[in-house]
């Protein structure tokens, strides 16, 4: 099935290139007449650029087909023949989004060090920017990774006030192109996306392999993330590396999605700011992600298009898990919505209701909690969050790490739920 689909892709690409070549010859061969001639020349030049792009893409497809075929052969020898209906699903590719940072080496070194199988977890590095030194670093890994290059490197036309955001437009364009390569060119059914400034934990691959069936079986989930926005040392329980949660906030920073979701999102993919776009209710559709208590990724990339936003204040302090948790040997069905909600609501609203002053001074509080602090407005949430040390921003009304409006964390060693009143029904998108 995969070989057949690849052949169809190559055939289609060849026909497209041939058609555009004939069109180009036709346009160049006609004599220009005034404005019509100028317009035809402009059109011919555009077609020529597009044709060159398609040629580059075709070369990339051809160069990587042999590598992926060898990987599949090795997998069949070690695992036995694979059934067609599970062949693609059995593989979880890792897509590394790269640009012009040679420190991508740190990301790739950890991924290769920790992955248990090159065949089960092929690494695809998609590079934008055309940065030669970064390309040399990636190419130095040989067949350990598949190196593809975004062929469209031109600036994007934006309105004047968005010129300073050119980088965000190029990132969105690159994501769209790279994900189309994974799902359509390489015919994969799922992918884990990391960026070139992320370092992964020892159980990173174990984490995603164990959670893939949950993501596949629960339509109220749309991603699995390795990231905890409130994952600083003071806010997490270091003894509970196995703790997993549902969250309504899209975390990103090392996340898994299915091809079905990409088929839904790709036609309306935004021109910029793709991650905040993902957090809008029109995209989220009341779906949630899974996230860990202790992050399975950390970012070391202070320099980037966001100019270090949040890095110095929050991101540099996120703790990376170091304890290997055998998630594939655990029953994770508690994360399915019906089971999870019943337990979660009971735990949150049976917790002792306290004032923020009680937590800050805490002399008369007995035991590790859990305790509940209740907010009733956007302003009260932000004040309480700021004073308790958790991130206070909201996207489309959803707090970071929040589930049903509840943010769970540790404060001075006590479990705390920063929660709306009981009976919560929906987020208020004006709280942004």
Short mmCIF file of C-alpha atoms in Angstrom, two decimals:
data_model
loop_
_atom_site.label_atom_id
_atom_site.label_comp_id
_atom_site.label_asym_id
_atom_site.label_seq_id
_atom_site.Cartn_x
_atom_site.Cartn_y
_atom_site.Cartn_z
CA UNK A 1 0.00 0.00 0.00
CA UNK A 2 2.79 2.40 0.94
CA UNK A 3 4.80 1.55 -2.20
CA UNK A 4 1.70 1.96 -4.36
CA UNK A 5 0.94 5.36 -2.82
CA UNK A 6 4.56 6.48 -3.24
CA UNK A 7 4.45 5.46 -6.94
CA UNK A 8 1.25 7.45 -7.44
CA UNK A 9 2.84 10.48 -5.78
CA UNK A 10 5.91 10.23 -8.01
CA UNK A 11 3.77 9.75 -11.11
CA UNK A 12 1.64 12.77 -10.21
CA UNK A 13 4.73 14.86 -9.48
CA UNK A 14 6.29 13.88 -12.82
CA UNK A 15 3.15 14.75 -14.77
CA UNK A 16 2.89 18.08 -12.94
CA UNK A 17 6.52 18.94 -13.75
CA UNK A 18 6.10 17.89 -17.40
CA UNK A 19 2.91 19.93 -17.82
CA UNK A 20 4.51 23.03 -16.31
CA UNK A 21 7.57 22.58 -18.52
CA UNK A 22 5.41 22.50 -21.65
CA UNK A 23 3.46 25.53 -20.46
CA UNK A 24 6.70 27.38 -19.77
CA UNK A 25 8.04 26.66 -23.27
CA UNK A 26 4.76 27.78 -24.79
CA UNK A 27 4.69 31.05 -22.88
CA UNK A 28 8.30 31.89 -23.56
CA UNK A 29 7.87 31.08 -27.26
CA UNK A 30 5.00 33.54 -27.87
CA UNK A 31 5.90 37.09 -28.87
CA UNK A 32 5.03 39.72 -26.26
CA UNK A 33 2.38 42.29 -27.23
CA UNK A 34 2.21 45.40 -25.02
CA UNK A 35 0.71 44.92 -21.59
CA UNK A 36 -0.48 41.45 -22.49
CA UNK A 37 3.07 40.51 -23.34
CA UNK A 38 4.37 41.89 -20.05
CA UNK A 39 1.72 39.96 -18.15
CA UNK A 40 2.58 36.75 -20.00
CA UNK A 41 6.27 37.23 -19.25
CA UNK A 42 5.47 37.76 -15.56
CA UNK A 43 3.30 34.64 -15.57
CA UNK A 44 6.02 32.65 -17.30
CA UNK A 45 8.56 33.75 -14.71
CA UNK A 46 6.22 32.66 -11.90
CA UNK A 47 5.70 29.30 -13.56
CA UNK A 48 9.47 28.89 -13.93
CA UNK A 49 9.99 29.52 -10.21
CA UNK A 50 7.21 27.08 -9.33
CA UNK A 51 8.64 24.50 -11.70
CA UNK A 52 12.04 24.79 -10.07
CA UNK A 53 10.41 24.26 -6.67
CA UNK A 54 8.66 21.11 -7.89
CA UNK A 55 11.93 19.76 -9.32
CA UNK A 56 13.63 20.23 -5.96
CA UNK A 57 10.79 18.45 -4.18
CA UNK A 58 10.86 15.56 -6.63
CA UNK A 59 14.60 15.13 -6.05
CA UNK A 60 14.03 15.06 -2.28
CA UNK A 61 11.36 12.37 -2.62
CA UNK A 62 13.59 10.22 -4.83
CA UNK A 63 16.65 10.59 -2.57
CA UNK A 64 14.78 9.43 0.53
CA UNK A 65 12.72 6.57 -0.91
CA UNK A 66 15.66 4.18 -0.82
CA UNK A 67 16.51 5.02 2.78
CA UNK A 68 12.94 4.45 3.98
CA UNK A 69 12.70 1.20 2.01
CA UNK A 70 15.84 -0.11 3.74
CA UNK A 71 14.41 0.89 7.13
CA UNK A 72 11.21 -1.00 6.38
CA UNK A 73 13.16 -4.10 5.29
CA UNK A 74 15.18 -4.05 8.52
CA UNK A 75 11.98 -3.68 10.55
CA UNK A 76 10.41 -6.69 8.82
CA UNK A 77 13.49 -8.81 9.52
CA UNK A 78 13.45 -7.99 13.24
CA UNK A 79 9.67 -7.90 13.81
CA UNK A 80 8.45 -10.35 11.16
CA UNK A 81 6.13 -9.48 8.26
CA UNK A 82 3.91 -6.49 8.98
CA UNK A 83 0.21 -6.59 8.11
CA UNK A 84 -0.85 -3.88 5.69
CA UNK A 85 -3.55 -2.59 8.04
CA UNK A 86 -1.10 -1.83 10.87
CA UNK A 87 2.10 -1.22 8.90
CA UNK A 88 2.00 2.58 8.89
CA UNK A 89 0.45 2.93 12.35
CA UNK A 90 3.23 0.89 13.90
CA UNK A 91 5.78 3.59 13.07
CA UNK A 92 5.92 6.87 15.00
CA UNK A 93 8.07 9.35 13.07
CA UNK A 94 9.73 12.29 14.82
CA UNK A 95 9.61 15.51 12.82
CA UNK A 96 12.32 18.01 13.79
CA UNK A 97 11.55 21.55 12.61
CA UNK A 98 14.89 23.26 11.93
CA UNK A 99 16.10 26.53 10.46
CA UNK A 100 19.42 28.25 11.10
CA UNK A 101 20.53 26.98 14.51
CA UNK A 102 23.54 24.68 14.49
CA UNK A 103 22.57 23.74 18.04
CA UNK A 104 20.08 21.38 16.38
CA UNK A 105 22.92 18.94 17.10
CA UNK A 106 21.97 18.93 20.78
CA UNK A 107 18.40 17.98 19.89
CA UNK A 108 19.43 15.26 17.44
CA UNK A 109 22.06 13.78 19.75
CA UNK A 110 19.48 13.23 22.49
CA UNK A 111 16.85 11.87 20.13
CA UNK A 112 19.28 9.36 18.65
CA UNK A 113 20.69 8.47 22.08
CA UNK A 114 17.29 7.63 23.56
CA UNK A 115 15.32 6.16 20.65
CA UNK A 116 14.98 2.40 21.04
CA UNK A 117 14.61 1.71 17.31
CA UNK A 118 15.55 3.68 14.20
CA UNK A 119 12.91 1.76 12.23
CA UNK A 120 10.04 2.41 14.65
CA UNK A 121 11.00 6.05 15.21
CA UNK A 122 12.45 7.46 11.99
CA UNK A 123 13.68 11.03 12.46
CA UNK A 124 12.79 13.49 9.71
CA UNK A 125 14.58 16.84 9.94
CA UNK A 126 12.78 19.48 7.91
CA UNK A 127 14.99 22.51 7.38
CA UNK A 128 13.82 25.97 6.38
CA UNK A 129 16.01 29.10 5.88
CA UNK A 130 18.64 27.49 3.61
CA UNK A 131 21.36 27.95 6.25
CA UNK A 132 24.41 26.09 4.93
CA UNK A 133 26.17 25.47 8.26
CA UNK A 134 23.01 24.05 9.85
CA UNK A 135 22.51 21.87 6.75
CA UNK A 136 26.03 20.47 7.17
CA UNK A 137 25.33 19.60 10.81
CA UNK A 138 22.13 17.76 9.88
CA UNK A 139 23.74 15.98 6.92
CA UNK A 140 26.56 14.74 9.16
CA UNK A 141 24.11 12.25 10.71
CA UNK A 142 23.86 10.36 7.43
CA UNK A 143 21.13 7.71 7.35
CA UNK A 144 20.38 8.19 11.04
CA UNK A 145 18.01 10.94 9.96
CA UNK A 146 16.07 11.91 6.85
CA UNK A 147 16.98 15.47 5.87
CA UNK A 148 14.41 17.34 3.80
CA UNK A 149 14.60 21.00 2.83
CA UNK A 150 11.79 23.49 2.45
CA UNK A 151 12.12 24.59 -1.20
CA UNK A 152 10.24 27.89 -0.80
CA UNK A 153 12.52 30.39 0.96
CA UNK A 154 11.22 33.72 -0.33
CA UNK A 155 9.83 36.46 1.90
CA UNK A 156 6.08 36.47 2.35
CA UNK A 157 4.01 39.48 1.43
CA UNK A 158 2.47 40.87 4.62
CA UNK A 159 0.77 44.11 5.52
CA UNK A 160 3.21 46.85 6.65
CA UNK A 161 2.45 46.56 10.37
CA UNK A 162 3.31 42.83 10.26
CA UNK A 163 6.74 43.16 8.64
CA UNK A 164 8.37 42.58 12.02
CA UNK A 165 6.48 39.27 12.23
CA UNK A 166 7.90 37.88 8.96
CA UNK A 167 9.50 35.04 10.94
CA UNK A 168 6.14 33.85 12.25
CA UNK A 169 4.75 33.73 8.71
CA UNK A 170 7.68 31.64 7.51
CA UNK A 171 7.33 29.25 10.45
CA UNK A 172 3.65 28.65 9.68
CA UNK A 173 4.49 28.07 6.01
CA UNK A 174 7.25 25.64 6.99
CA UNK A 175 5.00 23.67 9.36
CA UNK A 176 2.40 23.25 6.66
CA UNK A 177 4.94 22.06 4.12
CA UNK A 178 6.74 19.72 6.55
CA UNK A 179 3.55 18.10 7.84
CA UNK A 180 2.35 17.54 4.29
CA UNK A 181 5.64 15.73 3.59
CA UNK A 182 5.18 13.44 6.61
CA UNK A 183 1.55 12.57 5.94
CA UNK A 184 1.41 12.64 2.14
CA UNK A 185 4.92 12.07 0.76
CA UNK A 186 6.01 9.58 3.46
CA UNK A 187 2.47 8.24 4.01
CA UNK A 188 2.58 8.21 7.80
CA UNK A 189 -0.49 8.11 10.07
CA UNK A 190 0.92 10.02 13.05
CA UNK A 191 3.89 12.20 13.94
CA UNK A 192 5.61 13.73 16.97
CA UNK A 193 6.80 17.28 16.28
CA UNK A 194 9.80 18.81 18.05
CA UNK A 195 11.74 21.94 17.21
CA UNK A 196 15.48 22.38 16.89
CA UNK A 197 15.82 23.91 20.36
CA UNK A 198 14.23 21.07 22.34
CA UNK A 199 16.02 18.41 24.37
CA UNK A 200 14.08 15.25 25.15
CA UNK A 201 13.87 13.07 28.26
CA UNK A 202 15.07 9.43 28.45
CA UNK A 203 11.44 8.13 28.33
CA UNK A 204 10.32 10.49 25.57
CA UNK A 205 9.69 7.65 23.09
CA UNK A 206 8.11 5.41 25.72
CA UNK A 207 5.74 8.24 26.64
CA UNK A 208 4.41 8.75 23.12
CA UNK A 209 4.22 5.05 22.23
CA UNK A 210 2.10 4.37 25.32
CA UNK A 211 -0.23 7.29 24.70
CA UNK A 212 -0.75 6.73 20.98
CA UNK A 213 -3.60 4.20 21.54
CA UNK A 214 -5.34 6.62 23.92
CA UNK A 215 -5.12 9.44 21.37
CA UNK A 216 -6.36 7.11 18.65
CA UNK A 217 -9.33 5.81 20.66
CA UNK A 218 -10.68 8.99 22.32
CA UNK A 219 -12.25 11.56 19.93
CA UNK A 220 -12.27 14.16 22.72
CA UNK A 221 -8.45 14.26 22.50
CA UNK A 222 -6.55 15.94 19.70
CA UNK A 223 -2.94 15.83 20.86
CA UNK A 224 -0.42 14.41 23.28
CA UNK A 225 2.18 16.88 24.54
CA UNK A 226 5.46 16.32 26.35
CA UNK A 227 5.28 19.78 27.91
CA UNK A 228 4.02 21.24 31.22
CA UNK A 229 3.79 25.05 31.06
CA UNK A 230 3.95 25.15 34.87
CA UNK A 231 6.71 22.56 35.05
CA UNK A 232 9.16 24.46 37.25
CA UNK A 233 10.69 22.66 40.25
CA UNK A 234 8.63 24.51 42.85
CA UNK A 235 5.34 23.68 41.10
CA UNK A 236 5.69 19.95 40.44
CA UNK A 237 5.95 16.78 42.48
CA UNK A 238 9.39 15.32 41.66
CA UNK A 239 8.38 11.96 43.12
CA UNK A 240 5.46 11.55 40.71
CA UNK A 241 7.08 11.31 37.29
CA UNK A 242 4.27 8.97 36.21
CA UNK A 243 1.50 11.55 36.72
CA UNK A 244 -0.44 12.44 33.56
CA UNK A 245 -3.27 14.91 33.03
CA UNK A 246 -5.78 16.08 30.48
CA UNK A 247 -5.55 19.76 29.55
CA UNK A 248 -7.72 22.06 27.45
CA UNK A 249 -4.72 24.28 26.70
CA UNK A 250 -2.70 23.33 23.62
CA UNK A 251 0.87 23.06 24.98
CA UNK A 252 2.95 22.27 21.88
CA UNK A 253 6.72 21.92 22.49
CA UNK A 254 6.95 18.25 21.61
CA UNK A 255 3.50 16.98 20.58
CA UNK A 256 1.79 14.18 18.72
CA UNK A 257 -1.06 14.46 16.25
CA UNK A 258 -2.83 12.07 13.91
CA UNK A 259 -3.17 12.34 10.14
CA UNK A 260 -6.93 12.72 10.54
CA UNK A 261 -6.40 15.91 12.52
CA UNK A 262 -3.98 17.26 9.91
CA UNK A 263 -6.53 16.54 7.18
CA UNK A 264 -8.96 18.68 9.18
CA UNK A 265 -6.55 21.55 9.90
CA UNK A 266 -4.49 21.78 6.71
CA UNK A 267 -7.12 23.37 4.45
CA UNK A 268 -7.54 26.30 6.85
CA UNK A 269 -3.95 26.45 8.19
CA UNK A 270 -3.10 30.04 9.17
CA UNK A 271 -0.50 32.24 7.51
CA UNK A 272 1.14 33.06 10.89
CA UNK A 273 0.94 32.47 14.67
CA UNK A 274 -0.13 28.86 14.17
CA UNK A 275 0.10 27.86 17.86
CA UNK A 276 -2.29 30.56 19.10
CA UNK A 277 -4.55 29.73 16.16
CA UNK A 278 -4.65 26.14 17.44
CA UNK A 279 -5.92 27.47 20.78
CA UNK A 280 -8.96 29.13 19.28
CA UNK A 281 -12.30 27.39 19.91
CA UNK A 282 -12.93 27.01 16.17
CA UNK A 283 -9.93 24.67 15.96
CA UNK A 284 -9.96 23.09 19.42
CA UNK A 285 -13.65 22.18 19.29
CA UNK A 286 -13.69 21.37 23.02
CA UNK A 287 -10.97 18.75 22.56
CA UNK A 288 -8.13 18.25 25.02
CA UNK A 289 -4.50 17.16 25.09
CA UNK A 290 -2.58 14.90 27.45
CA UNK A 291 0.36 16.43 29.32
CA UNK A 292 2.75 15.19 32.02
CA UNK A 293 3.44 16.39 35.55
CA UNK A 294 7.15 16.59 34.68
CA UNK A 295 8.03 17.73 31.16
CA UNK A 296 9.56 15.28 28.70
CA UNK A 297 11.10 18.19 26.77
CA UNK A 298 12.94 21.37 27.70
CA UNK A 299 13.85 24.29 25.48
CA UNK A 300 17.35 25.72 25.34
CA UNK A 301 16.58 28.18 22.53
CA UNK A 302 16.51 31.64 24.00
CA UNK A 303 17.22 33.13 20.59
CA UNK A 304 14.40 32.93 18.08
CA UNK A 305 11.58 34.84 16.42
CA UNK A 306 9.98 35.50 19.82
CA UNK A 307 13.19 37.24 20.97
CA UNK A 308 13.38 35.25 24.21
CA UNK A 309 9.78 35.97 25.26
CA UNK A 310 9.01 34.01 28.43
CA UNK A 311 12.39 32.26 28.31
CA UNK A 312 14.15 34.15 31.09
CA UNK A 313 11.06 34.35 33.28
CA UNK A 314 9.66 30.83 32.84
CA UNK A 315 11.07 28.48 30.23
CA UNK A 316 14.63 28.23 31.48
CA UNK A 317 13.34 26.88 34.81
CA UNK A 318 11.23 24.02 33.41
CA UNK A 319 12.43 20.71 34.80
CA UNK A 320 13.23 17.83 32.43
CA UNK A 321 12.27 14.37 33.62
CA UNK A 322 15.22 12.06 34.28
CA UNK A 323 13.41 8.98 35.64
CA UNK A 324 12.38 6.38 33.05
CA UNK A 325 8.70 5.54 33.50
CA UNK A 326 7.54 2.31 31.77
CA UNK A 327 4.30 3.83 30.50
CA UNK A 328 3.68 1.03 27.98
CA UNK A 329 3.33 -1.40 30.88
CA UNK A 330 0.72 0.75 32.68
CA UNK A 331 -3.05 0.96 32.30
CA UNK A 332 -3.62 4.49 31.01
CA UNK A 333 -7.35 4.11 30.35
CA UNK A 334 -8.04 6.50 33.24
CA UNK A 335 -7.19 9.29 30.77
CA UNK A 336 -10.27 8.54 28.68
CA UNK A 337 -12.72 11.39 29.19
CA UNK A 338 -15.59 9.61 30.95
CA UNK A 339 -13.32 7.98 33.52
CA UNK A 340 -11.07 11.00 33.94
CA UNK A 341 -13.79 13.62 34.43
CA UNK A 342 -15.58 11.71 37.15
CA UNK A 343 -12.41 11.27 39.21
CA UNK A 344 -11.08 14.76 38.45
CA UNK A 345 -14.23 16.66 39.43
CA UNK A 346 -14.55 14.66 42.63
CA UNK A 347 -10.92 15.29 43.59
CA UNK A 348 -11.00 19.01 42.84
CA UNK A 349 -14.27 19.93 44.51
CA UNK A 350 -13.82 17.71 47.55
CA UNK A 351 -10.52 19.51 48.26
CA UNK A 352 -10.57 21.93 51.19
CA UNK A 353 -11.47 25.45 50.06
CA UNK A 354 -8.94 27.97 51.39
CA UNK A 355 -7.99 31.59 50.83
CA UNK A 356 -4.78 32.48 49.08
CA UNK A 357 -3.47 34.00 52.33
CA UNK A 358 -3.81 30.58 53.99
CA UNK A 359 -1.48 29.09 51.40
CA UNK A 360 1.00 31.93 51.49
CA UNK A 361 1.36 31.84 55.28
CA UNK A 362 0.21 28.26 55.74
CA UNK A 363 0.87 27.96 59.45
CA UNK A 364 -2.44 26.33 60.35
CA UNK A 365 -2.81 24.15 57.23
CA UNK A 366 -2.28 20.50 58.01
CA UNK A 367 -1.11 17.91 55.54
CA UNK A 368 -0.07 18.06 51.87
CA UNK A 369 -3.56 18.88 50.60
CA UNK A 370 -5.09 18.99 48.14
CA UNK A 371 -6.42 22.48 48.71
CA UNK A 372 -8.62 24.57 46.46
CA UNK A 373 -8.44 28.29 45.76
CA UNK A 374 -11.48 29.60 43.93
CA UNK A 375 -11.49 32.36 41.32
CA UNK A 376 -14.60 33.91 39.80
CA UNK A 377 -13.32 36.39 37.23
CA UNK A 378 -10.49 36.98 34.80
CA UNK A 379 -8.88 39.48 37.15
CA UNK A 380 -9.10 37.25 40.21
CA UNK A 381 -7.57 34.36 38.26
CA UNK A 382 -4.65 36.49 37.14
CA UNK A 383 -4.02 37.90 40.63
CA UNK A 384 -4.14 34.46 42.28
CA UNK A 385 -2.00 32.84 39.58
CA UNK A 386 0.63 35.56 39.82
CA UNK A 387 0.79 35.31 43.59
CA UNK A 388 1.00 31.52 43.55
CA UNK A 389 3.75 31.47 40.91
CA UNK A 390 1.90 29.89 37.97
CA UNK A 391 1.55 31.39 34.52
CA UNK A 392 -1.31 33.87 34.46
CA UNK A 393 -2.00 34.33 30.76
CA UNK A 394 -5.07 32.94 29.02
CA UNK A 395 -5.60 32.06 25.36
CA UNK A 396 -9.23 32.16 24.20
CA UNK A 397 -10.11 32.09 27.88
CA UNK A 398 -8.15 28.91 28.65
CA UNK A 399 -5.40 29.08 31.33
CA UNK A 400 -2.13 27.28 30.70
CA UNK A 401 -2.38 23.62 31.80
CA UNK A 402 -6.07 24.21 32.66
CA UNK A 403 -8.68 21.49 32.44
CA UNK A 404 -12.32 22.48 32.95
CA UNK A 405 -10.86 25.79 34.11
CA UNK A 406 -8.75 24.12 36.83
CA UNK A 407 -4.98 24.59 37.13
CA UNK A 408 -3.24 21.93 39.23
CA UNK A 409 0.20 22.49 40.79
CA UNK A 410 2.23 22.33 44.00
CA UNK A 411 2.70 25.33 46.27
CA UNK A 412 5.24 24.89 49.07
CA UNK A 413 4.87 21.15 48.78
CA UNK A 414 1.05 21.14 48.90
CA UNK A 415 -1.21 20.15 46.01
CA UNK A 416 -3.36 23.12 44.98
CA UNK A 417 -6.24 23.47 42.55
CA UNK A 418 -6.83 26.98 41.27
CA UNK A 419 -10.42 26.44 40.20
CA UNK A 420 -13.63 28.14 39.09
CA UNK A 421 -16.81 27.58 41.12
CA UNK A 422 -18.34 24.11 41.02
CA UNK A 423 -20.62 23.56 38.05
CA UNK A 424 -18.22 25.02 35.47
CA UNK A 425 -19.57 24.60 31.93
CA UNK A 426 -17.43 26.54 29.43
CA UNK A 427 -14.59 29.02 28.90
CA UNK A 428 -15.25 32.72 28.35
CA UNK A 429 -13.25 33.71 25.27
CA UNK A 430 -13.28 37.35 26.40
CA UNK A 431 -10.83 36.31 29.18
CA UNK A 432 -7.80 36.75 26.94
#
